[in-house]
Amino acid sequence: MSLIPLLVQVAAKSGCLDKAGCEAVLADAGSKQASLVESLLDEDLVNEHDFARNLAEATGLTWQEDTELDLSHPLHNRFPARLALRYRLLPAKIDGKDISLMTYDPFDIVARQAVGRELQKNVTWVVSSRYRIMEGLRQGYGVGAEHFDELIEGRDIGPEDDDLAQEVTQLGEEDEEASVMNFVNQVFREALRERATDIHIEPLEKNLRIRYRVDGALQTVTVPPNIRALQASLISRLKIMAQLDIAERRLPQDGRINLELDGEPIDVRVATIPSVHGESVSLRLLTSKSFDMSMLGLDEQSETIINGLLRQPNGIILVTGPTGSGKSTTLYAFLRKLNTEATRIVTVEDPVENKLDGIIQIPVKPEIGLTFASGLRSILRGDPNIIMVGEMRDLETTDIAIRGALTGHLVFSTLHTNDAVAGITRLLDMGIEPFLIASSIRAFLAQRLVRTLCKSCARPATEIDHEYLDRIGFPEAGRDGIHEAVGCQSCRKTGYRGRMAIIEICKIEHNIADKITANGSYAELKRMAIGNGMIPLRDYGWSKVSAGLTTIEEVLTNVDN
């Protein structure tokens, strides 16, 4: 049987309902001399695990179950990275002259020939799923290992390099520079594939650590051994890309990198920090997003309230919360909803995190005197309808924003407070007169981000401790909907995929405005806000837990009492 009919038969057995689609994909791959198996898997027409298992049966090869990888012996010392990563082969077992290699494409003749040329061993081929092999390669060799081997070849890596390796930068050789670029590019590609928002490159005493922040949580990335020997080359390459001074290692520096992946622009904010073991580099990845209200995951009641606030002709709407709670994303979603041909929107930000079409965005530059306050003054003279100020940092900026709201503008901004009502006391502490707060502020929105459960593996909680739920104030009515994180291939075994906002909205109603003017206490204001219908952050979080969207642990971790 020729390959295409065989693969179509295996695909049908593996749950593919679109036989014609499979045949078309395979025929197109054949005409381009591309891998038939790879092309079929890329189109997501079959379940990878089932397809690989059925393919092993059809070809008479041994099927390797998705078991945990044994990393007690580094794979670099057992099987060449250039072979493993180029041909996507994972050594399952090495015993003297015998080696067992896992593949998901047993028809890759080029891979078999390359292994035969370079290894003087008896090779046994086994089949496993693509996901299993790719995960094993990432864990066993580390990000960018195929380029790292080119860089490290010929270098004498010894204990004497430990302390001073980061002081030596050699970018003179074109081949090495290209390899460093490839390695850096691979780090970026891997981070974007993992949906990371940040990359941290951190020199430790005896190693160089790379970590990605995915869904708000840091994940350590497996890196090739001896990577610290190339610490200087790696950091210098990043500084060159960000147009920073590569000779300055004693002072912090900030810069930007403009990248493009598959036609999508990516803005990278770069910050270097000197440390005792060398420079640490933090990279914030800002990809183009389509901001809309749906990305906030609001319930119907909250969305109705917010839509009502956005229809206000003037006043200030403040979003509060700690750093990293998604305040800017929420404001961008608001601006996107309000952005029409009849509306002029101007922002002043530090920095401009995402560029929005049709909106005038001004980056703060304190070194030339362009601060939030001075930028805001200029905006008010520029005939705006709507203004966004990145943050209410000081009395001057806040005072100008309030004056703008009182003269007919709708103003958005952020504050760093723990909850919505605390925004009132924060403005009072800054020196804003109570009557100005009462007359200009329309609402405070407190926000947190929690990870959402992976839809592929979340399951109803198997055990519920009702005493514990009583203690943390979880309502009895929603306990049947509690789900727990499990972990699967889709979520990299974390049990979570993506994040959502949980919010509390304190509208400045007449009674609250009167209480602010009368210098009411925080406790009085909060009781009054709840009486007016404000749902506290934790209670809002409990509603998301009851809906099976997140977990109790996520709410407790991210929301204060």
Coordinates of C-alpha atoms in Angstrom, one line a residue:
M1 CA 0.0 0.0 0.0
S2 CA 1.4 3.5 -0.9
L3 CA 1.8 6.0 1.9
I4 CA -1.1 8.3 1.2
P5 CA -3.8 5.6 1.3
L6 CA -2.2 4.1 4.4
L7 CA -2.1 7.4 6.2
V8 CA -5.7 8.2 5.2
Q9 CA -6.7 4.8 6.6
V10 CA -4.8 5.4 9.9
A11 CA -6.3 8.9 10.1
A12 CA -9.9 7.5 9.7
K13 CA -9.1 5.0 12.5
S14 CA -7.9 7.9 14.6
G15 CA -11.1 9.9 14.5
C16 CA -10.7 11.9 11.3
L17 CA -14.2 12.5 9.8
D18 CA -12.9 14.5 6.9
K19 CA -11.4 11.9 4.6
A20 CA -11.4 14.3 1.6
G21 CA -9.6 16.9 3.7
C22 CA -6.9 14.4 4.8
E23 CA -6.4 13.3 1.2
A24 CA -6.1 16.9 0.0
V25 CA -3.5 17.8 2.8
L26 CA -1.5 14.7 2.0
A27 CA -1.6 15.2 -1.8
D28 CA -0.5 18.9 -1.3
A29 CA 2.4 17.8 1.0
G30 CA 3.5 15.1 -1.5
S31 CA 3.6 17.6 -4.3
K32 CA 5.8 19.9 -2.2
Q33 CA 8.0 17.0 -1.0
A34 CA 7.0 17.9 2.6
S35 CA 6.6 15.4 5.4
L36 CA 3.2 13.7 5.0
V37 CA 2.8 12.9 8.7
E38 CA 3.9 16.4 9.8
S39 CA 1.5 18.1 7.4
L40 CA -1.4 16.0 8.6
L41 CA -0.7 16.7 12.2
D42 CA -0.3 20.4 11.5
E43 CA -3.8 20.6 10.1
D44 CA -5.2 19.2 13.4
L45 CA -7.4 16.7 11.6
V46 CA -6.6 13.8 13.9
N47 CA -5.9 13.2 17.6
E48 CA -2.1 13.0 17.8
H49 CA -1.9 10.3 20.4
D50 CA -4.4 8.0 18.7
F51 CA -2.8 8.6 15.3
A52 CA 0.7 7.8 16.5
R53 CA -0.5 4.6 18.2
N54 CA -2.4 3.4 15.2
L55 CA 0.5 4.3 12.9
A56 CA 2.8 2.2 15.0
E57 CA 0.3 -0.7 14.6
A58 CA 0.0 -0.2 10.8
T59 CA 3.8 -0.1 10.3
G60 CA 4.6 -3.0 12.7
L61 CA 6.8 -0.8 14.9
T62 CA 6.8 -0.7 18.7
W63 CA 4.5 1.9 20.3
Q64 CA 6.0 4.0 23.1
E65 CA 3.5 5.1 25.7
D66 CA 3.5 8.7 26.9
T67 CA 5.6 8.1 30.0
E68 CA 7.7 10.6 32.0
L69 CA 11.2 11.3 30.6
D70 CA 14.2 10.1 32.6
L71 CA 16.5 13.1 32.9
S72 CA 18.9 11.5 35.4
H73 CA 21.5 11.5 32.7
P74 CA 21.5 14.6 30.5
L75 CA 20.5 13.9 26.9
H76 CA 23.4 16.0 25.5
N77 CA 25.8 13.4 26.8
R78 CA 23.9 10.5 25.3
F79 CA 22.6 11.6 21.9
P80 CA 23.7 14.6 19.7
A81 CA 21.4 17.6 20.0
R82 CA 21.8 18.5 16.3
L83 CA 20.4 15.1 15.3
A84 CA 17.7 15.0 18.0
L85 CA 16.4 18.5 17.3
R86 CA 16.8 18.7 13.5
Y87 CA 15.0 15.4 12.9
R88 CA 12.9 15.4 16.1
L89 CA 14.1 12.1 17.5
L90 CA 14.1 11.3 21.2
P91 CA 16.3 8.6 22.6
A92 CA 14.2 6.3 24.7
K93 CA 16.9 3.9 25.8
I94 CA 20.7 3.7 25.2
D95 CA 22.5 0.5 26.2
G96 CA 26.1 0.1 25.0
K97 CA 25.9 -0.4 21.2
D98 CA 22.1 -0.5 21.2
I99 CA 19.9 2.6 21.0
S100 CA 16.1 3.0 20.9
L101 CA 14.9 6.1 19.1
M102 CA 11.4 7.6 19.3
T103 CA 9.9 9.2 16.2
Y104 CA 6.4 10.3 15.2
D105 CA 7.3 10.1 11.5
P106 CA 8.7 6.6 10.7
F107 CA 8.8 7.4 7.0
D108 CA 11.5 10.1 7.4
I109 CA 14.2 8.4 5.4
V110 CA 16.6 11.5 5.7
A111 CA 16.5 11.1 9.5
R112 CA 17.3 7.4 9.3
Q113 CA 20.2 8.0 6.9
A114 CA 21.6 10.8 9.2
V115 CA 21.5 8.6 12.2
G116 CA 23.1 5.7 10.3
R117 CA 26.0 8.0 9.2
E118 CA 26.7 9.5 12.6
L119 CA 26.0 6.7 15.0
Q120 CA 27.9 3.4 15.2
K121 CA 25.0 1.7 17.0
N122 CA 22.2 -0.8 16.5
V123 CA 19.2 1.4 16.2
T124 CA 15.6 0.3 17.1
W125 CA 12.9 2.7 15.9
V126 CA 9.8 3.1 18.1
V127 CA 6.8 5.4 17.5
S128 CA 5.4 7.9 20.0
S129 CA 3.1 11.0 19.8
R130 CA 4.5 14.3 18.5
Y131 CA 3.6 16.1 21.7
R132 CA 5.5 13.5 23.8
I133 CA 8.6 13.8 21.6
M134 CA 8.6 17.6 21.5
E135 CA 8.1 17.9 25.2
G136 CA 10.9 15.4 25.8
L137 CA 13.2 17.4 23.5
R138 CA 12.4 20.7 25.3
Q139 CA 13.0 19.1 28.7
G140 CA 16.0 17.1 27.7
Y141 CA 18.0 19.6 25.6
G142 CA 16.6 23.0 26.5
V143 CA 15.4 26.0 24.5
G144 CA 17.7 26.8 21.5
A145 CA 19.9 23.7 21.9
E146 CA 20.3 23.1 18.2
H147 CA 22.0 26.6 17.9
F148 CA 23.7 26.3 21.3
D149 CA 25.8 23.3 20.1
E150 CA 27.1 25.3 17.2
L151 CA 28.2 28.1 19.6
I152 CA 29.8 25.9 22.2
E153 CA 31.7 23.8 19.8
G154 CA 35.5 24.3 20.2
R155 CA 35.2 26.3 23.4
D156 CA 37.1 25.2 26.4
I157 CA 34.5 25.2 29.2
G158 CA 36.1 24.7 32.6
P159 CA 35.8 25.7 36.2
E160 CA 38.1 28.7 35.6
D161 CA 35.3 30.2 33.4
D162 CA 32.9 30.4 36.2
D163 CA 33.4 33.8 37.6
L164 CA 34.6 35.8 34.5
A165 CA 32.9 34.2 31.6
Q166 CA 30.3 37.0 31.5
E167 CA 33.0 39.6 31.1
V168 CA 34.2 38.2 27.7
T169 CA 32.1 39.0 24.7
Q170 CA 33.3 37.7 21.3
L171 CA 31.0 38.6 18.5
G172 CA 33.8 39.0 15.9
E173 CA 33.2 35.8 14.0
E174 CA 30.2 36.0 11.5
D175 CA 29.3 32.3 12.1
E176 CA 29.2 32.8 15.8
E177 CA 27.2 36.0 15.6
A178 CA 24.6 34.2 13.4
S179 CA 24.4 31.4 15.8
V180 CA 23.8 33.7 18.7
M181 CA 21.1 35.4 16.7
N182 CA 19.5 32.0 16.0
F183 CA 19.7 31.1 19.7
V184 CA 18.0 34.4 20.7
N185 CA 15.4 34.0 18.1
Q186 CA 14.6 30.5 19.3
V187 CA 14.1 31.8 22.8
F188 CA 11.6 34.4 21.5
R189 CA 9.8 31.8 19.4
E190 CA 9.5 29.4 22.2
A191 CA 8.2 32.1 24.6
L192 CA 5.6 33.2 22.1
R193 CA 4.5 29.6 21.4
E194 CA 4.0 29.2 25.2
R195 CA 1.9 32.5 25.3
A196 CA 4.5 34.1 27.6
T197 CA 4.2 37.8 28.5
D198 CA 7.7 38.1 29.9
I199 CA 11.1 36.5 29.5
H200 CA 13.6 36.8 32.3
I201 CA 17.3 36.0 31.7
E202 CA 18.9 35.8 35.1
P203 CA 22.6 35.1 35.8
L204 CA 23.1 32.9 38.9
E205 CA 26.3 31.9 40.6
K206 CA 26.9 28.8 38.5
N207 CA 24.3 28.9 35.8
L208 CA 22.2 31.2 33.6
R209 CA 18.4 30.8 34.2
I210 CA 15.7 31.6 31.7
R211 CA 12.1 31.9 32.9
Y212 CA 8.9 32.7 31.1
R213 CA 5.9 34.2 32.7
V214 CA 2.8 32.4 31.4
D215 CA -0.7 33.2 32.7
G216 CA 0.9 35.3 35.4
A217 CA 3.1 32.4 36.8
L218 CA 6.8 32.1 36.3
Q219 CA 8.0 28.9 34.6
T220 CA 11.7 27.9 34.5
V221 CA 12.8 26.9 31.0
T222 CA 15.2 24.0 30.5
V223 CA 18.4 25.4 29.0
P224 CA 21.4 23.6 27.4
P225 CA 24.3 22.8 29.8
N226 CA 27.2 25.2 30.0
I227 CA 25.0 28.0 28.8
R228 CA 26.6 30.4 31.3
A229 CA 29.8 30.4 29.1
L230 CA 27.8 32.2 26.5
Q231 CA 26.1 34.6 28.9
A232 CA 28.0 37.7 27.6
S233 CA 27.3 36.9 24.0
L234 CA 23.6 36.3 24.6
I235 CA 23.1 39.5 26.7
S236 CA 25.2 41.6 24.2
R237 CA 23.1 40.4 21.3
L238 CA 19.9 41.4 23.2
K239 CA 21.4 44.8 24.0
I240 CA 22.4 45.4 20.3
M241 CA 18.9 44.5 19.2
A242 CA 17.5 47.0 21.8
Q243 CA 20.1 49.7 20.7
L244 CA 21.7 49.8 24.2
D245 CA 25.3 50.4 25.2
I246 CA 26.9 47.0 25.2
A247 CA 30.0 48.4 27.1
E248 CA 27.9 49.7 30.0
R249 CA 27.4 46.9 32.5
R250 CA 27.3 48.8 35.7
L251 CA 24.0 50.8 35.2
P252 CA 20.5 49.8 34.4
Q253 CA 19.3 50.4 30.8
D254 CA 16.0 50.5 29.0
G255 CA 15.2 49.9 25.4
R256 CA 12.9 48.4 22.8
I257 CA 13.1 45.7 20.2
N258 CA 10.8 45.4 17.2
L259 CA 10.2 41.8 16.1
E260 CA 8.0 40.1 13.6
L261 CA 6.8 36.5 13.7
D262 CA 4.7 35.1 10.9
G263 CA 3.8 38.6 9.8
E264 CA 2.7 39.6 13.3
P265 CA 4.5 42.6 14.8
I266 CA 5.8 42.1 18.4
D267 CA 7.0 45.0 20.5
V268 CA 9.6 44.0 23.2
R269 CA 10.4 46.2 26.1
V270 CA 13.9 45.5 27.4
A271 CA 15.3 46.3 30.9
T272 CA 18.8 45.4 32.0
I273 CA 19.7 45.3 35.7
P274 CA 23.3 44.8 36.9
S275 CA 23.8 42.1 39.5
V276 CA 26.7 40.5 41.3
H277 CA 26.8 37.6 38.7
G278 CA 26.3 39.8 35.6
E279 CA 23.4 41.6 34.0
S280 CA 19.9 40.4 34.3
V281 CA 17.6 41.1 31.3
S282 CA 13.8 41.3 31.5
L283 CA 11.9 41.3 28.2
R284 CA 8.2 42.3 28.1
L285 CA 6.5 40.8 25.0
L286 CA 3.7 43.0 23.6
T287 CA 1.8 41.4 20.8
S288 CA -0.9 43.0 18.8
K289 CA -4.3 42.2 20.4
S290 CA -7.8 42.8 19.4
F291 CA -9.1 44.5 22.5
D292 CA -12.8 44.1 23.2
M293 CA -15.1 43.7 26.2
S294 CA -15.4 39.9 25.7
M295 CA -11.8 39.4 26.7
L296 CA -12.6 40.5 30.2
G297 CA -15.0 37.6 30.8
L298 CA -17.6 39.8 32.6
D299 CA -20.9 38.5 33.8
E300 CA -24.0 40.0 32.5
Q301 CA -24.7 42.3 35.4
S302 CA -21.2 43.8 35.5
E303 CA -21.1 44.3 31.8
T304 CA -24.4 46.2 32.0
I305 CA -23.0 48.4 34.7
I306 CA -19.8 49.1 32.7
N307 CA -21.7 49.8 29.5
G308 CA -23.7 52.4 31.4
L309 CA -20.6 54.0 32.8
L310 CA -19.1 54.2 29.3
R311 CA -22.1 56.1 28.1
Q312 CA -21.4 58.9 30.6
P313 CA -20.6 62.2 28.8
N314 CA -18.0 63.2 31.3
G315 CA -16.4 62.3 34.6
I316 CA -13.6 60.0 35.7
I317 CA -13.6 56.2 35.7
L318 CA -10.6 54.8 37.7
V319 CA -9.4 51.2 37.5
T320 CA -7.5 50.1 40.6
G321 CA -5.3 47.2 41.5
P322 CA -1.7 46.1 41.9
T323 CA 0.8 45.9 39.1
G324 CA 0.0 43.1 36.7
S325 CA -3.7 43.0 37.4
G326 CA -4.7 43.9 33.9
K327 CA -5.7 47.5 34.4
S328 CA -4.2 48.7 31.1
T329 CA -5.9 45.9 29.2
T330 CA -9.2 46.8 30.7
L331 CA -8.8 50.5 29.8
Y332 CA -7.8 49.5 26.2
A333 CA -10.9 47.4 25.9
F334 CA -13.0 50.5 27.0
L335 CA -11.3 52.8 24.6
R336 CA -11.7 50.3 21.7
K337 CA -15.4 50.2 22.4
L338 CA -15.7 54.0 22.5
N339 CA -13.4 54.5 19.4
T340 CA -15.7 55.9 16.6
E341 CA -15.3 58.3 13.8
A342 CA -17.2 60.9 15.8
T343 CA -15.0 60.6 18.9
R344 CA -11.5 62.0 19.5
I345 CA -9.5 59.9 22.0
V346 CA -6.1 61.0 23.3
T347 CA -3.9 59.1 25.8
V348 CA -0.8 59.8 27.8
E349 CA 1.0 56.7 28.9
D350 CA 4.3 55.4 30.4
P351 CA 5.0 53.6 28.3
V352 CA 2.5 53.0 25.4
E353 CA 2.0 49.3 25.8
N354 CA -0.2 48.6 22.9
K355 CA -0.9 50.8 19.8
L356 CA -4.6 51.4 19.0
D357 CA -5.7 52.4 15.5
G358 CA -7.5 55.8 15.4
I359 CA -6.3 56.9 18.9
I360 CA -3.7 59.5 19.6
Q361 CA -1.2 58.0 22.1
I362 CA 1.5 60.1 23.8
P363 CA 4.5 58.4 25.5
V364 CA 5.7 60.1 28.7
K365 CA 9.3 61.4 28.4
P366 CA 10.3 62.9 31.8
E367 CA 13.9 63.6 30.6
I368 CA 12.6 66.3 28.2
G369 CA 9.8 67.5 30.5
L370 CA 7.0 65.5 29.0
T371 CA 5.3 64.2 32.2
F372 CA 1.8 63.0 32.8
A373 CA 0.8 66.5 34.1
S374 CA 2.4 68.4 31.2
G375 CA 1.0 65.9 28.6
L376 CA -2.4 66.2 30.1
R377 CA -2.4 70.0 30.0
S378 CA -1.6 69.8 26.2
I379 CA -4.3 67.2 25.7
L380 CA -6.9 69.4 27.2
R381 CA -6.0 72.1 24.7
G382 CA -6.3 69.6 21.8
D383 CA -10.1 69.3 21.7
P384 CA -10.4 65.7 23.0
N385 CA -13.7 63.9 23.8
I386 CA -12.1 61.1 25.8
I387 CA -8.8 61.1 27.7
M388 CA -6.8 58.3 29.2
V389 CA -4.0 59.0 31.7
G390 CA -1.8 56.0 32.3
E391 CA -1.7 56.5 36.1
M392 CA -2.7 59.0 38.7
R393 CA 0.7 59.3 40.3
D394 CA 0.7 62.7 41.9
L395 CA -1.5 65.5 43.1
E396 CA -0.8 67.7 40.0
T397 CA -1.8 65.0 37.5
T398 CA -4.9 64.1 39.5
D399 CA -6.0 67.7 39.9
I400 CA -5.7 68.4 36.2
A401 CA -7.6 65.2 35.3
I402 CA -10.4 66.3 37.7
R403 CA -10.6 69.7 36.2
G404 CA -10.8 68.1 32.7
A405 CA -13.7 65.9 33.9
L406 CA -15.5 68.9 35.3
T407 CA -15.2 70.7 32.0
G408 CA -16.9 68.0 30.0
H409 CA -14.4 65.3 29.3
L410 CA -14.6 61.6 30.0
V411 CA -11.4 60.6 31.7
F412 CA -9.9 57.1 32.3
S413 CA -7.0 56.3 34.5
T414 CA -5.6 53.9 37.1
L415 CA -4.7 53.8 40.8
H416 CA -2.7 51.4 42.9
T417 CA -5.1 50.4 45.6
N418 CA -6.3 47.1 47.0
D419 CA -10.0 47.5 46.3
A420 CA -12.5 50.0 44.8
V421 CA -13.5 51.9 47.9
A422 CA -9.8 52.4 48.8
G423 CA -9.5 54.5 45.7
I424 CA -11.6 57.2 47.5
T425 CA -9.3 57.3 50.5
R426 CA -6.2 57.2 48.3
L427 CA -7.4 60.4 46.5
L428 CA -8.1 62.0 49.8
D429 CA -4.6 61.1 51.1
M430 CA -3.2 62.7 47.9
G431 CA -4.8 66.0 48.9
I432 CA -7.8 66.1 46.6
E433 CA -10.8 68.0 48.1
P434 CA -13.7 65.7 49.0
F435 CA -16.2 67.7 47.0
L436 CA -14.1 67.4 43.9
I437 CA -14.0 63.6 44.3
A438 CA -17.7 63.4 44.8
S439 CA -18.5 65.6 41.8
S440 CA -16.0 64.3 39.3
I441 CA -15.6 60.5 39.8
R442 CA -18.2 58.3 38.3
A443 CA -16.9 54.9 39.5
F444 CA -13.9 52.9 40.8
L445 CA -13.3 49.5 39.4
A446 CA -11.0 47.2 41.3
Q447 CA -9.5 44.3 39.3
R448 CA -7.5 41.1 39.7
L449 CA -6.5 38.4 37.2
V450 CA -7.0 34.7 37.9
R451 CA -6.1 31.8 35.8
T452 CA -8.9 30.0 34.1
L453 CA -9.2 26.2 34.2
C454 CA -8.1 24.3 31.1
K455 CA -11.2 23.2 29.3
S456 CA -9.6 20.0 28.1
C457 CA -8.9 18.6 31.6
A458 CA -10.9 20.4 34.3
R459 CA -13.2 18.1 36.3
P460 CA -15.7 18.5 39.1
A461 CA -14.0 18.5 42.5
T462 CA -13.8 15.0 43.9
E463 CA -13.7 16.1 47.5
I464 CA -15.3 19.1 49.1
D465 CA -14.4 20.2 52.6
H466 CA -17.5 22.1 53.7
E467 CA -16.0 23.2 56.9
Y468 CA -13.1 24.9 55.0
L469 CA -15.6 26.5 52.6
D470 CA -17.6 27.8 55.5
R471 CA -14.4 29.3 57.0
I472 CA -13.4 31.2 53.8
G473 CA -17.0 32.4 53.2
F474 CA -17.8 30.3 50.1
P475 CA -21.6 30.3 49.6
E476 CA -23.4 27.0 49.9
A477 CA -25.5 27.6 46.7
G478 CA -22.5 27.3 44.3
R479 CA -20.6 24.4 45.8
D480 CA -21.9 21.8 43.2
G481 CA -20.1 23.8 40.5
I482 CA -16.6 23.7 42.0
H483 CA -14.0 22.2 39.6
E484 CA -10.4 21.4 40.1
A485 CA -7.2 21.7 38.0
V486 CA -5.9 18.4 36.6
G487 CA -3.3 19.0 33.9
C488 CA -3.0 17.7 30.3
Q489 CA -1.1 18.3 27.1
S490 CA -3.1 21.4 26.2
C491 CA -2.1 23.3 29.4
R492 CA 1.4 21.9 29.9
K493 CA 0.3 19.9 33.0
T494 CA -0.6 23.1 34.9
G495 CA -4.4 22.6 34.8
Y496 CA -4.9 26.2 33.7
R497 CA -4.9 28.0 30.3
G498 CA -5.5 31.7 30.0
R499 CA -6.7 34.3 32.5
M500 CA -9.8 36.2 33.3
A501 CA -10.6 39.4 35.2
I502 CA -12.5 39.5 38.5
I503 CA -13.8 42.9 39.4
E504 CA -15.7 45.0 41.9
I505 CA -17.5 48.2 40.8
C506 CA -18.1 51.0 43.2
K507 CA -20.4 53.5 41.5
I508 CA -20.4 57.0 43.1
E509 CA -24.1 57.2 43.8
H510 CA -25.6 60.3 45.5
N511 CA -25.5 58.8 49.0
I512 CA -21.8 57.9 48.6
A513 CA -21.0 61.3 47.2
D514 CA -22.7 62.9 50.2
K515 CA -20.7 60.6 52.5
I516 CA -17.4 61.5 50.8
T517 CA -18.2 65.2 51.2
A518 CA -19.0 64.6 54.9
N519 CA -15.5 62.9 55.3
G520 CA -17.0 59.4 55.9
S521 CA -14.6 56.6 56.9
Y522 CA -13.5 53.8 54.6
A523 CA -15.7 51.3 56.6
E524 CA -18.8 53.5 56.2
L525 CA -18.1 54.0 52.5
K526 CA -17.6 50.3 51.9
R527 CA -20.8 49.3 53.7
M528 CA -22.7 51.9 51.7
A529 CA -21.2 50.7 48.4
I530 CA -22.2 47.1 49.2
G531 CA -25.7 48.3 50.1
N532 CA -25.9 50.0 46.7
G533 CA -25.2 46.6 45.1
M534 CA -21.4 46.4 44.8
I535 CA -20.2 42.8 44.7
P536 CA -16.9 42.5 46.6
L537 CA -13.9 41.0 44.7
R538 CA -13.9 37.8 46.6
D539 CA -17.7 37.2 46.1
Y540 CA -17.3 37.9 42.4
G541 CA -14.5 35.4 42.4
W542 CA -16.7 32.8 44.1
S543 CA -19.2 33.2 41.3
K544 CA -16.5 32.3 38.8
V545 CA -15.6 29.3 40.9
S546 CA -19.2 28.2 41.0
A547 CA -19.4 28.5 37.2
G548 CA -16.4 26.1 36.9
L549 CA -14.2 28.7 35.3
T550 CA -11.4 29.0 38.0
T551 CA -10.5 27.5 41.3
I552 CA -10.8 28.5 45.0
E553 CA -7.0 28.6 45.2
E554 CA -6.7 31.1 42.4
V555 CA -9.2 33.5 44.1
L556 CA -7.6 33.2 47.5
T557 CA -4.1 33.7 46.0
N558 CA -5.0 36.8 44.0
V559 CA -7.7 38.6 46.1
D560 CA -7.2 40.2 49.5
N561 CA -9.7 39.7 52.3

